[in-house]
Each structure stands twice: as structure tokens, then as C-alpha cells.
Coordinates of C-alpha atoms in Angstrom, one line a residue:
Chain G
X1 CA 15.1 -7.8 7.2
X2 CA 15.9 -6.9 10.5
X3 CA 13.7 -4.1 10.2
X4 CA 10.2 -6.1 9.7
X5 CA 11.1 -7.7 13.1
X6 CA 11.5 -4.1 14.6
X7 CA 8.4 -3.1 13.3
X8 CA 6.6 -6.1 14.8
X9 CA 8.1 -5.4 18.1
X10 CA 6.9 -2.0 18.0
X11 CA 3.4 -2.9 17.0
X12 CA 3.7 -5.6 20.0
X13 CA 4.3 -2.6 22.3
X14 CA 1.5 -0.5 21.5
X15 CA -1.3 -3.8 21.3
X16 CA -0.9 -6.8 23.1
X17 CA -4.6 -8.1 23.4
X18 CA -4.2 -10.3 20.4
X19 CA -1.4 -12.3 22.2
X20 CA -3.3 -12.5 25.3
X21 CA -6.4 -13.8 23.8
X22 CA -4.7 -16.3 21.8
X23 CA -3.2 -17.8 24.6
X24 CA -6.3 -18.8 26.4
X25 CA -6.9 -22.2 24.3
X26 CA -3.4 -23.1 25.0
X27 CA -3.8 -22.7 28.8
X28 CA -7.2 -24.6 28.6
X29 CA -5.4 -27.7 27.2
X30 CA -2.7 -27.7 29.7
X31 CA -5.0 -26.6 32.9
X32 CA -8.3 -28.8 31.9
X33 CA -7.4 -31.6 29.0
X34 CA -3.8 -32.3 30.1
X35 CA -4.8 -33.4 33.9
X36 CA -8.5 -35.0 33.0
X37 CA -6.6 -37.3 30.4
X38 CA -3.3 -37.7 32.3
X39 CA -5.7 -38.9 35.2
X40 CA -7.4 -42.0 32.9
X41 CA -3.8 -43.4 32.1
X42 CA -4.7 -44.2 28.6
X43 CA -1.8 -42.6 26.7
X44 CA 1.6 -44.1 26.8
X45 CA 3.9 -41.5 27.6
X46 CA 6.8 -43.0 29.1
X47 CA 7.7 -42.0 32.5
X48 CA 6.8 -38.5 32.4
X49 CA 3.2 -37.3 33.3
X50 CA 1.2 -36.7 30.7
X51 CA 0.3 -32.7 31.1
X52 CA 4.3 -32.2 30.9
X53 CA 4.0 -34.5 27.6
X54 CA 1.4 -32.3 25.9
X55 CA 2.5 -29.0 27.1
X56 CA 5.2 -28.4 24.3
X57 CA 2.8 -29.9 21.9
X58 CA 0.3 -27.3 22.9
X59 CA 2.9 -24.6 22.7
X60 CA 3.6 -25.1 19.2
X61 CA 0.1 -25.3 18.4
X62 CA -0.1 -21.8 19.6
X63 CA 2.8 -20.4 18.3
X64 CA 2.1 -22.2 14.9
X65 CA -1.6 -20.4 15.0
X66 CA -0.1 -17.0 15.6
X67 CA 2.1 -17.6 12.3
X68 CA 0.1 -19.1 10.2
X69 CA -2.4 -16.0 11.0
X70 CA 0.4 -14.0 9.9
X71 CA -0.7 -14.1 6.5
X72 CA -3.8 -12.4 7.6
X73 CA -1.3 -9.3 8.2
X74 CA -0.1 -9.6 4.6
X75 CA -3.6 -9.9 3.6
X76 CA -4.5 -6.7 5.1
X77 CA -1.4 -4.8 3.8
X78 CA -2.6 -5.9 0.1
X79 CA -5.8 -4.5 0.9
X80 CA -4.3 -0.9 2.1
X81 CA -1.2 0.3 -0.2
X82 CA 1.2 -0.7 2.1
X83 CA 2.3 -4.0 0.0
X84 CA 2.6 -2.0 -3.2
X85 CA 4.7 0.9 -1.4
X86 CA 7.1 -1.6 -0.1
X87 CA 7.7 -2.8 -3.6
X88 CA 8.6 0.2 -4.9
X89 CA 11.7 0.8 -2.3
X90 CA 15.4 -0.6 -2.7
X91 CA 14.5 -3.5 -0.5
X92 CA 14.6 -6.7 -2.5
X93 CA 11.3 -8.6 -2.6
X94 CA 12.8 -11.6 -0.7
X95 CA 14.3 -9.8 1.8
X96 CA 10.9 -8.2 2.5
X97 CA 9.3 -11.9 2.3
X98 CA 11.6 -13.8 4.7
X99 CA 11.9 -10.7 6.9
X100 CA 8.2 -10.6 7.3
X101 CA 8.0 -14.4 7.6
X102 CA 10.4 -14.0 10.5
X103 CA 8.7 -11.6 12.4
X104 CA 5.8 -13.7 12.8
X105 CA 8.7 -15.7 14.9
X106 CA 8.6 -12.6 17.4
X107 CA 5.3 -13.0 18.0
X108 CA 5.4 -16.8 18.4
X109 CA 8.3 -16.3 21.1
X110 CA 6.2 -13.8 23.0
X111 CA 3.1 -16.4 23.0
X112 CA 5.1 -18.9 24.3
X113 CA 6.8 -16.7 27.1
X114 CA 2.9 -16.7 28.3
X115 CA 2.2 -19.8 28.2
X116 CA 5.4 -21.3 29.9
X117 CA 4.9 -19.6 33.2
X118 CA 1.3 -21.1 33.4
X119 CA 2.4 -24.7 33.0
X120 CA 5.1 -23.9 35.4
X121 CA 2.1 -22.7 37.9
X122 CA 0.5 -26.0 37.5
X123 CA 3.6 -28.2 38.1
X124 CA 4.7 -29.0 34.5
X125 CA 8.6 -30.0 35.5
X126 CA 11.0 -28.4 32.8
X127 CA 14.6 -29.6 32.3
X128 CA 16.3 -26.7 34.3
X129 CA 19.1 -25.5 32.0
X130 CA 19.0 -22.0 30.6
X131 CA 20.5 -22.9 27.6
X132 CA 18.5 -25.6 26.7
X133 CA 15.0 -23.0 27.3
X134 CA 16.8 -20.6 24.8
X135 CA 17.5 -23.3 22.2
X136 CA 13.9 -24.2 22.8
X137 CA 12.5 -20.7 21.6
X138 CA 15.1 -20.1 18.8
X139 CA 13.5 -23.3 17.2
X140 CA 10.0 -21.9 18.2
X141 CA 11.6 -18.7 16.2
X142 CA 13.0 -20.5 13.1
X143 CA 9.7 -22.9 12.6
X144 CA 7.4 -20.1 12.9
X145 CA 9.0 -18.6 9.9
X146 CA 8.5 -21.6 7.9
X147 CA 4.9 -21.6 9.0
X148 CA 4.4 -17.9 8.2
X149 CA 5.8 -18.3 5.0
X150 CA 2.8 -21.4 4.4
X151 CA 0.6 -18.2 5.2
X152 CA 2.0 -16.1 2.6
X153 CA 1.5 -18.3 0.1
X154 CA -2.0 -19.1 0.7
X155 CA -2.5 -15.7 1.0
X156 CA -1.2 -15.5 -2.6
X157 CA -4.6 -17.2 -3.2
X158 CA -6.9 -16.2 -0.7
X159 CA -7.1 -12.6 -1.5
X160 CA -10.0 -11.5 1.2
X161 CA -9.9 -11.8 5.2
X162 CA -12.9 -14.2 5.5
X163 CA -11.5 -16.8 3.3
X164 CA -8.3 -16.6 4.5
X165 CA -9.8 -17.2 8.1
X166 CA -11.5 -20.3 7.2
X167 CA -8.4 -22.1 5.2
X168 CA -6.0 -20.9 8.2
X169 CA -8.1 -23.2 10.7
X170 CA -8.0 -25.9 8.1
X171 CA -4.5 -26.1 7.9
X172 CA -3.5 -26.2 11.5
X173 CA -6.0 -28.5 12.8
X174 CA -4.9 -31.4 10.9
X175 CA -1.1 -30.6 11.1
X176 CA -1.8 -30.5 15.2
X177 CA -4.1 -33.8 15.5
X178 CA -1.6 -35.4 12.9
X179 CA 1.3 -34.7 15.2
X180 CA 2.5 -36.0 18.4
X181 CA 1.6 -32.9 20.1
X182 CA -1.0 -34.7 22.3
X183 CA 0.1 -38.5 21.7
X184 CA 3.2 -40.6 20.5
X185 CA 3.1 -41.3 17.0
X186 CA 3.5 -44.9 17.4
X187 CA 0.1 -45.3 19.0
X188 CA -1.9 -43.8 15.7
X189 CA -3.3 -45.5 12.7
X190 CA -0.3 -46.4 10.3
X191 CA -1.7 -43.7 7.4
X192 CA -1.5 -41.1 10.1
X193 CA 2.1 -42.3 11.0
X194 CA 3.3 -41.9 7.6
X195 CA 1.5 -38.5 7.5
X196 CA 3.2 -37.4 11.1
X197 CA 6.6 -38.5 9.5
X198 CA 6.4 -35.8 6.7
X199 CA 4.1 -33.2 9.1
X200 CA 7.0 -30.4 9.9
X201 CA 4.8 -29.6 13.3
X202 CA 5.8 -33.3 14.1
X203 CA 9.6 -32.4 14.4
X204 CA 9.2 -29.1 15.8
X205 CA 7.2 -30.7 18.7
X206 CA 10.2 -33.4 19.2
X207 CA 12.8 -30.8 19.5
X208 CA 11.3 -28.6 21.7
X209 CA 10.0 -31.4 23.8
X210 CA 13.4 -32.9 24.2
X211 CA 14.8 -29.5 25.1
X212 CA 12.1 -28.4 27.6
X213 CA 10.8 -31.9 29.1
X214 CA 12.8 -35.0 28.3
X215 CA 16.2 -33.7 28.2
X216 CA 17.2 -36.3 25.8
X217 CA 18.9 -34.6 22.7
X218 CA 19.0 -37.9 20.7
X219 CA 16.8 -36.8 17.8
X220 CA 17.5 -33.1 17.7
X221 CA 19.9 -33.0 15.2
X222 CA 17.2 -34.9 12.6
X223 CA 14.9 -32.3 14.1
X224 CA 17.1 -29.5 13.3
X225 CA 17.6 -31.1 9.6
X226 CA 13.9 -31.2 9.0
X227 CA 13.2 -27.7 10.1
X228 CA 15.4 -26.5 8.2
X229 CA 15.0 -28.1 4.9
X230 CA 11.0 -27.1 5.8
X231 CA 11.9 -23.4 6.3
X232 CA 14.2 -23.2 2.9
X233 CA 11.0 -24.8 0.9
X234 CA 8.5 -22.8 2.6
X235 CA 10.8 -19.4 2.0
X236 CA 11.1 -20.6 -1.8
X237 CA 7.7 -21.0 -2.3
X238 CA 6.3 -17.9 -0.6
X239 CA 8.8 -15.6 -2.4
X240 CA 7.5 -16.9 -5.6
X241 CA 4.2 -16.6 -4.9
X242 CA 4.6 -13.1 -3.3
X243 CA 4.5 -11.8 -6.8
X244 CA 1.1 -13.1 -7.4
X245 CA 0.0 -11.4 -4.3
X246 CA 0.9 -8.2 -5.8
X247 CA -1.1 -8.1 -9.1
Chain X
X1 CA 15.9 18.6 -21.3
X2 CA 16.6 15.2 -19.7
X3 CA 13.1 13.1 -19.5
X4 CA 12.2 11.9 -16.5
X5 CA 9.5 9.6 -18.0
X6 CA 9.4 8.1 -21.4
X7 CA 6.8 5.7 -22.5
X8 CA 6.6 4.2 -26.2
X9 CA 3.3 2.1 -27.2
X10 CA 3.0 1.1 -23.9
X11 CA 0.5 -1.6 -23.7
X12 CA -1.1 -3.6 -20.6
X13 CA -3.6 -6.5 -20.8
X14 CA -4.7 -8.1 -17.7
X15 CA -5.9 -12.2 -17.7
X16 CA -5.3 -11.9 -21.6
X17 CA -8.7 -10.0 -22.2
X18 CA -8.8 -6.9 -20.4
X19 CA -7.0 -4.2 -21.9
X20 CA -6.2 -1.8 -19.5
X21 CA -3.4 0.5 -21.4
X22 CA -3.7 0.5 -25.2
X23 CA -0.6 1.8 -26.7
X24 CA 0.5 5.0 -24.9
X25 CA 3.2 7.4 -25.7
X26 CA 4.4 9.8 -23.0
X27 CA 7.5 12.2 -22.4
X28 CA 7.8 14.0 -19.0
X29 CA 10.4 16.5 -18.8
X30 CA 12.4 16.7 -15.7
X31 CA 11.5 19.1 -13.0
X32 CA 7.6 19.2 -13.9
X33 CA 4.8 18.5 -12.3
X34 CA 2.8 16.2 -14.6
X35 CA -1.0 15.3 -14.2
X36 CA -2.5 12.2 -15.5
X37 CA -6.3 13.3 -15.7
X38 CA -9.0 10.4 -16.4
X39 CA -12.2 8.8 -15.1
X40 CA -12.4 5.7 -13.2
X41 CA -10.7 2.4 -15.2
X42 CA -9.2 4.8 -17.8
X43 CA -5.8 2.8 -17.1
X44 CA -3.8 5.6 -14.7
X45 CA -2.9 3.3 -11.8
X46 CA -1.7 0.7 -14.3
X47 CA 0.5 2.9 -15.8
X48 CA 1.7 4.2 -12.7
X49 CA 2.4 0.9 -11.4
X50 CA 4.4 -0.3 -14.3
X51 CA 6.7 2.9 -14.3
X52 CA 7.1 2.1 -10.4
X53 CA 8.2 -1.5 -11.8
X54 CA 5.5 -2.9 -9.9
X55 CA 3.8 -4.5 -13.0
X56 CA 5.4 -5.4 -16.2
X57 CA 4.2 -4.1 -19.6
X58 CA 2.3 -6.7 -22.0
X59 CA 4.1 -5.1 -24.6
X60 CA 6.0 -1.6 -25.4
X61 CA 8.7 0.1 -23.6
X62 CA 9.0 2.6 -20.6
X63 CA 11.6 4.3 -19.0
X64 CA 12.3 6.6 -15.8
X65 CA 15.3 8.7 -16.1
X66 CA 16.5 6.8 -18.7
X67 CA 15.9 3.4 -16.8
X68 CA 14.3 0.9 -18.7
X69 CA 11.3 -0.4 -16.4
X70 CA 11.5 -4.1 -16.9
X71 CA 15.5 -4.4 -16.8
X72 CA 16.5 -1.9 -14.4
X73 CA 14.1 -2.2 -11.9
X74 CA 16.3 -1.7 -8.7
X75 CA 17.9 1.1 -10.1
X76 CA 14.8 2.8 -10.6
X77 CA 13.4 2.0 -6.9
X78 CA 16.3 3.5 -5.9
X79 CA 15.4 7.0 -7.3
X80 CA 11.9 7.0 -7.2
X81 CA 9.2 7.4 -4.3
X82 CA 5.7 6.1 -4.7
X83 CA 2.5 7.0 -2.4
X84 CA -0.4 4.5 -3.7
X85 CA -4.0 5.3 -3.6
X86 CA -4.8 3.2 -0.5
X87 CA -2.5 3.7 2.6
X88 CA 1.0 3.2 3.0
X89 CA 1.5 3.7 6.7
X90 CA 0.9 1.0 9.7
X91 CA -2.0 2.4 11.9
X92 CA -0.8 0.3 14.8
X93 CA 2.2 2.3 15.3
X94 CA 3.0 5.9 15.7
X95 CA 4.0 8.5 12.6
X96 CA 7.4 8.7 14.0
X97 CA 7.5 4.9 13.9
X98 CA 6.6 4.7 11.0
X99 CA 9.2 7.0 9.4
X100 CA 11.8 5.4 11.5
X101 CA 10.9 1.9 9.9
X102 CA 11.2 3.5 6.1
X103 CA 14.3 5.3 7.1
X104 CA 15.7 1.9 7.6
X105 CA 14.0 0.2 4.6
X106 CA 15.6 2.8 2.5
X107 CA 18.8 2.2 4.3
X108 CA 19.3 5.7 5.6
X109 CA 22.1 5.4 8.0
X110 CA 22.2 5.7 11.2
X111 CA 23.8 8.6 11.8
X112 CA 21.8 10.5 9.6
X113 CA 18.3 9.1 10.2
X114 CA 17.2 11.3 13.1
X115 CA 18.0 14.4 11.3
X116 CA 16.3 13.4 8.3
X117 CA 12.9 12.3 10.2
X118 CA 13.2 15.4 12.2
X119 CA 13.5 17.4 8.8
X120 CA 10.5 15.9 6.8
X121 CA 8.2 16.0 10.1
X122 CA 9.3 19.7 10.4
X123 CA 8.3 20.2 6.4
X124 CA 5.2 18.3 6.8
X125 CA 3.9 20.4 10.1
X126 CA 3.6 17.0 12.0
X127 CA 6.1 17.7 14.8
X128 CA 3.3 17.6 17.5
X129 CA 1.7 14.8 16.5
X130 CA 4.3 12.6 15.7
X131 CA 4.4 10.2 19.0
X132 CA 0.3 9.6 18.5
X133 CA -0.8 6.3 16.9
X134 CA -1.4 6.7 13.1
X135 CA -4.9 5.2 13.7
X136 CA -6.1 8.6 15.5
X137 CA -4.6 10.7 12.2
X138 CA -7.3 12.3 10.1
X139 CA -7.3 11.6 6.6
X140 CA -5.0 14.5 5.7
X141 CA -2.9 14.0 8.4
X142 CA -2.1 10.3 6.7
X143 CA -1.6 11.7 3.5
X144 CA 1.2 14.2 5.0
X145 CA 2.6 11.4 6.8
X146 CA 3.1 9.3 3.7
X147 CA 4.5 12.0 2.2
X148 CA 7.0 12.7 4.9
X149 CA 8.1 8.8 4.4
X150 CA 8.4 9.1 0.7
X151 CA 10.6 12.5 1.0
X152 CA 13.0 10.6 3.3
X153 CA 14.4 8.7 0.2
X154 CA 14.8 12.1 -1.4
X155 CA 13.4 10.9 -4.7
X156 CA 14.4 12.2 -8.3
X157 CA 10.7 11.6 -9.0
X158 CA 7.8 11.3 -7.0
X159 CA 4.8 9.6 -8.3
X160 CA 1.0 10.0 -6.6
X161 CA -1.9 7.8 -7.2
X162 CA -4.7 10.0 -6.3
X163 CA -2.7 12.0 -3.6
X164 CA -6.1 13.8 -2.3
X165 CA -9.0 11.2 -3.1
X166 CA -11.3 11.2 -0.3
X167 CA -10.0 14.5 1.6
X168 CA -11.9 17.6 2.4
X169 CA -11.0 20.9 0.5
X170 CA -9.0 22.2 3.1
X171 CA -6.8 18.9 3.6
X172 CA -6.5 18.8 0.0
X173 CA -5.1 22.2 -0.3
X174 CA -3.0 21.7 2.6
X175 CA -1.5 18.3 0.8
X176 CA -0.8 20.3 -2.2
X177 CA 0.7 23.3 -0.2
X178 CA 3.3 20.6 1.1
X179 CA 3.8 19.2 -2.3
X180 CA 4.7 22.1 -4.1
X181 CA 7.0 23.3 -1.1
X182 CA 8.8 19.9 -1.7
X183 CA 9.1 20.1 -5.7
X184 CA 11.1 24.1 -5.1
X185 CA 13.1 22.6 -2.4
X186 CA 14.1 19.5 -4.1
X187 CA 13.8 20.2 -7.7
X188 CA 12.2 16.9 -8.3
X189 CA 9.7 15.8 -10.9
X190 CA 6.1 14.9 -9.6
X191 CA 3.8 12.8 -11.6
X192 CA 0.6 12.4 -9.9
X193 CA -3.2 10.8 -11.4
X194 CA -6.2 12.6 -10.6
X195 CA -9.5 12.5 -11.2
X196 CA -9.9 16.1 -9.9
X197 CA -9.7 18.8 -12.9
X198 CA -9.3 21.9 -10.5
X199 CA -6.3 19.8 -9.3
X200 CA -4.8 19.1 -12.5
X201 CA -5.5 22.7 -13.5
X202 CA -4.0 24.5 -10.4
X203 CA -1.3 22.8 -9.8
X204 CA 0.5 20.8 -12.7
X205 CA 2.7 22.4 -15.5
X206 CA 1.5 19.8 -17.9
X207 CA -1.6 17.7 -17.9
X208 CA -1.9 14.1 -20.2
X209 CA -5.8 13.3 -20.6
X210 CA -6.5 9.6 -20.3
X211 CA -9.5 7.7 -21.5
X212 CA -9.8 3.8 -22.0
X213 CA -6.3 3.3 -22.0
X214 CA -5.3 6.1 -24.5
X215 CA -3.9 9.2 -24.2
X216 CA -6.1 11.6 -26.0
X217 CA -4.4 14.8 -25.3
X218 CA -1.6 16.3 -23.8
X219 CA -0.4 19.8 -23.0
X220 CA -0.6 22.7 -20.5
X221 CA -3.7 23.5 -18.9
X222 CA -3.8 26.7 -20.8
X223 CA -3.0 24.9 -24.1
X224 CA -5.5 22.4 -23.4
X225 CA -8.5 25.1 -22.9
X226 CA -7.4 27.2 -26.0
X227 CA -7.4 24.2 -27.9
X228 CA -11.2 23.7 -27.0
X229 CA -11.9 26.9 -28.9
X230 CA -12.2 30.8 -27.6
X231 CA -13.6 32.2 -24.9
X232 CA -17.1 34.0 -24.4
X233 CA -17.7 37.5 -23.7
X234 CA -21.7 38.0 -22.8
X235 CA -22.9 41.5 -22.8
X236 CA -26.2 42.1 -21.3
X237 CA -28.0 45.0 -23.2
X238 CA -31.1 47.3 -22.4
X239 CA -33.9 46.5 -24.7
X240 CA -34.1 44.3 -27.5
X241 CA -32.6 46.2 -30.2
X242 CA -28.7 46.2 -31.5
X243 CA -28.5 47.2 -34.6
X244 CA -26.5 45.2 -38.0
X245 CA -24.2 48.2 -37.8
X246 CA -23.2 47.4 -34.2
X247 CA -22.5 43.8 -34.9
X248 CA -20.3 44.6 -37.9
X249 CA -18.4 47.3 -35.6
X250 CA -17.6 44.5 -33.1
X251 CA -16.7 42.0 -35.8
X252 CA -14.7 44.0 -37.3
X253 CA -12.1 44.2 -34.3
X254 CA -9.2 41.9 -34.9
X255 CA -9.5 40.2 -31.8
X256 CA -12.9 39.0 -32.4
X257 CA -13.7 35.5 -34.0
X258 CA -17.7 35.8 -33.7
X259 CA -20.7 37.9 -32.5
X260 CA -24.0 36.6 -31.9
X261 CA -26.9 38.8 -30.7
X262 CA -29.8 37.0 -28.7
X263 CA -32.3 37.8 -26.1
X264 CA -30.9 41.0 -25.3
X265 CA -27.7 39.4 -24.8
X266 CA -24.3 40.1 -27.1
X267 CA -22.3 37.0 -27.2
X268 CA -18.7 38.0 -28.4
X269 CA -16.1 35.0 -28.8
X270 CA -12.6 35.8 -28.8
X271 CA -9.2 34.4 -28.4
X272 CA -8.3 35.9 -24.7
X273 CA -11.1 37.6 -22.8
X274 CA -9.3 39.5 -20.8
X275 CA -7.2 41.0 -23.6
X276 CA -10.2 41.4 -25.8
X277 CA -12.7 42.9 -23.3
X278 CA -11.4 46.7 -23.3
X279 CA -11.5 47.2 -26.7
X280 CA -14.9 46.0 -27.3
X281 CA -15.9 48.0 -24.7
X282 CA -14.7 51.3 -26.5
X283 CA -16.7 49.9 -29.6
X284 CA -20.1 49.6 -28.0
X285 CA -19.6 52.9 -26.1
X286 CA -18.7 54.7 -29.5
X287 CA -21.8 53.1 -30.9
X288 CA -24.1 54.0 -27.5
X289 CA -25.1 51.0 -26.6
X290 CA -24.3 50.6 -23.0
X291 CA -23.7 47.1 -21.4
X292 CA -26.0 46.8 -18.3
X293 CA -23.3 43.6 -17.3
X294 CA -20.8 41.7 -18.8
X295 CA -19.6 37.9 -17.8
X296 CA -16.8 36.1 -19.4
X297 CA -16.7 32.0 -19.4
X298 CA -13.7 30.4 -20.2
X299 CA -13.5 26.9 -21.3
X300 CA -12.8 24.5 -18.4
X301 CA -10.9 21.1 -18.3
X302 CA -14.2 19.5 -18.6
X303 CA -15.1 21.0 -21.6
X304 CA -11.7 20.2 -22.8
X305 CA -12.4 16.6 -21.6
X306 CA -15.9 16.4 -23.1
X307 CA -14.0 17.4 -26.7
X308 CA -11.0 14.8 -26.6
X309 CA -12.8 11.9 -24.3
X310 CA -16.2 12.4 -25.6
X311 CA -18.0 12.2 -21.8
X312 CA -17.8 14.0 -18.9
X313 CA -15.6 12.9 -16.2
X314 CA -17.6 11.3 -13.7
X315 CA -16.6 11.1 -10.0
X316 CA -19.1 10.9 -7.4
X317 CA -19.6 7.1 -7.2
X318 CA -15.7 6.5 -7.5
X319 CA -14.8 9.2 -4.3
X320 CA -17.7 7.5 -2.0
X321 CA -15.9 3.9 -2.9
X322 CA -12.7 5.1 -1.9
X323 CA -13.3 6.9 1.1
X324 CA -15.0 3.7 2.5
X325 CA -11.8 1.8 1.7
X326 CA -9.7 4.3 3.7
X327 CA -12.2 4.0 6.4
X328 CA -12.2 0.1 6.6
X329 CA -8.5 0.5 6.3
X330 CA -8.4 2.8 9.3
X331 CA -10.4 0.8 11.3
X332 CA -8.3 -2.4 10.6

């Protein structure tokens, strides 16, 4: 399992352009959209500024992007022979699936480490507690594993890259807009509120927001349980569907 | 002799209708180089994927070193190495890093890892390029790196699916030199799929011809060629006149199976041309018939294939297709 994470780090060492280019979109959200919408004061975010409110949401959206598109790597490895070869090694299939999912967490953390300084520069006030910060990175890492498992599941029936690109977008955007990333859940229409309740992204954003921005940890245990259940379910589904990928 | 591979009436049906394997029986002895020769779509890759535990057979049984492929997959995966047809290394990291990752996947402990990697790099002549990205490697180098990765596990049997497809002749030769020396050093069994007859001919101890999911013939290259019929020696004769007595004399030799004279050419069918030639020359000389030129034709594996599969190996379309796939993969 760990070796898959090492593989990911080594790939990043050689080529980081993807991380940089994927950082552009979230930075636009924070630098342009945040201050403009904040100026309107249309969205009730309590006593924290709007840009500060959406920073964790945008951060999670971009790390989720990284994880969901991680399935592309799996599709690529299926097209080449790497998956076949991995199956004929003594490593267990489940370790391969979970290891690969977790490896996407490594990419996600690097993504976060690019966005956070930009947010700091434009004046977002983070909770100044290194323990909180590290914990939030850890949560991003865990959640990325679950989202990457979704993408492995999707890759098992979207066997070409083109199809995968399309479906990837179609998964992320609803998750993003129907979560508390850009606005509090309570101002949404009732139907969307219910969706937000089962949307894993809401819990991840809530956890990271409480650790990075508000410092109010009262919801954290619930968030963590939700993320753990999400990861577990997705790992099981991904491991089962992994068989289909290779045939 | 212990068997490395055994298959009994193996059948594989895809999606309930495409019959890729149609009752394959096969035995491969330990320590042999075994070639599975057949055209595109014959079932070669399916057979190999079943033997390497990637696919389950629809019916029948298969064993690798007496382990059942269905029930003892994990034992088999510990003693085999497999190189797929396409490409099995990561192109965005260096050759050395690929070896390091595979060494860890194979569970080689950290103490002996460096030494093992160094060893395979040396035996594949890749020390000079180990820190370059695989993206920059030529096709032959990628194959050698894949073999290096496979050797890390010190397998008892190495499965190769079309090991030299899309490579130029000199790269093919280099790959085979490495495989031959690996086989000698480790006394391992090598099982490879190919549609190159010359490769099966040159490098294998035993050949199985597969067509439409069935094994149609099994034997060494020599046995297969002999089974087609004899070899033919053709003598070019000055003038058009060879008497019946000359034909009789040649025919009476115990080494000769048949004699035909046609168009100033005397064709003699024999079991083994090299052995029969001197005595036939003596007979012709004795009869005062000088041969102007002599040529010998031996049956090729293509003739063998034609006889048993009823078709010639058609390879052209296949190669360009795979070359394209590999090129696409390398681009990433």
C-alpha cells in the first residue's frame, strides 16, 4: 500500500505541471468570486468574511477534482499493461486498490499546499494552530481516498479516457454545488438540503472549515464518522469493481 | 520430469458467446522454453491470462507447478513473472525507480533490494540509462526494463506475451539474447506467445500451434517441420535430357523418397537433405550427369502452420496496430 504512495511522490517529483494548472481554478474562486460576492453581503456566513467561508470549500473542491480524475490514471494503466502486471504480483488486489486510492491523497495535499498560501496572501484568517492545520490536511488525505475510490468504480465501466473526462465533471459539480462549500446548507431549497445531508463533500468541508477557519470543533466527531463510513463503503465498492476493470 | 504448466480441456467463453479457448490440453516441462504460436485472435493471450491467474477458465483445469490456477492463485503469483503485450512500466519515472517500486511490490526486503536491482540492471545492460525517464527509452529498452522488473522476483517461470512485437530486428535479437542468458542463469521455464515464426523456430525447445482456440500441433521445431513431409533438393541440369535409368538409380537410394524431372530441374524428395546430398551427387556423377547448381528447400514453420491450421499466419495488420498502441502509451 505504502509503495503506491511512494510511486505517486516520485511521479510528482518529475512532473508537477498538473498540480499547478489545477490550482488556477480554485485560486480564481478565492481571489475573484469570494471578494465580489462578499461585497454584496447576500449570503449569511455569521461573523466570518465570505472569502474566508468559501476557502475550505474551494480547497476541497479542487482536491476532490484531483481524486476523481485519479481514475484516469487507472484507465491509462488499464490501456497499458500495468494493471495486468500488478495483478500477477504477490501484492493483494485490495491493497492495490486502497493503496492507489490513498496515493491520490498525496496529490491532494500538494494541491492544498499551493492554494493555502494564496488564500493567506489575500487576507484569509486561518486558525493559527499547527495541530489544527495538520489535522485538516489529514482529513483531506482521508477524504481523497474515498473520492478516488469513486473514480476507480467509475473507471470500471468507463473504459476510455474521453468518456471518463465527461463523467468526472458530471460527478464533481453536483457534489460541489449541493454542498456547504459556497453557502450554508440552511439557505438551500429543502430538497437540496436533504441531498447535502448525504453529500460526503459537505462533511469534509465542514470538518476542514472548523479546523482551518472557525476553530469550532463541536461538529468534528460527526464529520469524522461520516468520512470514515464514506471511505469504507467506497473502498469495498472499488475493490469489487476492480475485478471488472481487468477483464 | 516435473511439469511447469499443465492444462486439461481448458475452455474460456467471453460474454457467453465468444469462445476464445475451445478445449486446450497442454503440458510444459520444467526448464523448457515453450512457444505458443498462432495468429491474431487464436486465444494465445487468453490462455496466458488464465495461467497467470488473471482470468478464470469457464471450464477445465490448469496448473502451474502443480498449483491450481483457480484455487491457489496467490501461490502461483509468488513464483511467476509476467510481461504483458502492451507495456508494464510507468513512463513518468526513471527506470531505476520502476525497479525500486516493483522490488517493493514483490516484497524484496530492504537489505537486499539495492543489490538485486543492481544485478538485474547489469544483466540487462541498463546501468547507463537507469536514471533517465522511461518516456525517453526506445521500444527495445522498455522491453529490457520490463524483463529486468520481472527478473527481480526470481521467478520459476516467466510468461511473456508477444515479447518482441513492434521491435526492430536488432532490438528483437537483443531482447532474446537477454532472455536466453536469464534462462541459463536461473534454470527457469519460459513460456511465450508469438506470431513470429522465426522466433518460435530459433528460441524455443517446444512449439504449440494454436488456432481458433484449439491446439492443433505440438512438438519441437524439427519435429513439426518433419511432420509436413520431406525436404527437397533441386539439381539444375544442363540440357533437357536425363534418362530414365538415371531417375531409377537415384530412386533406388534408400535415402530418397521421390524423384521428379521437369524443366531441366531434377527434384529429389528426401528425409534430410544434408545427409542425402553427398550420396545423390555421387550417383549423378556416376551416371555422367553433372549438376550445374544445387538448391535445398526445407519446410518452414509457415508450411507447418499451413498444414495444421489451414491458413497462413497473417501478421501485417496486427503489428502496425500494436505499434500504434505502444506509441500512444509512450506519449502518455
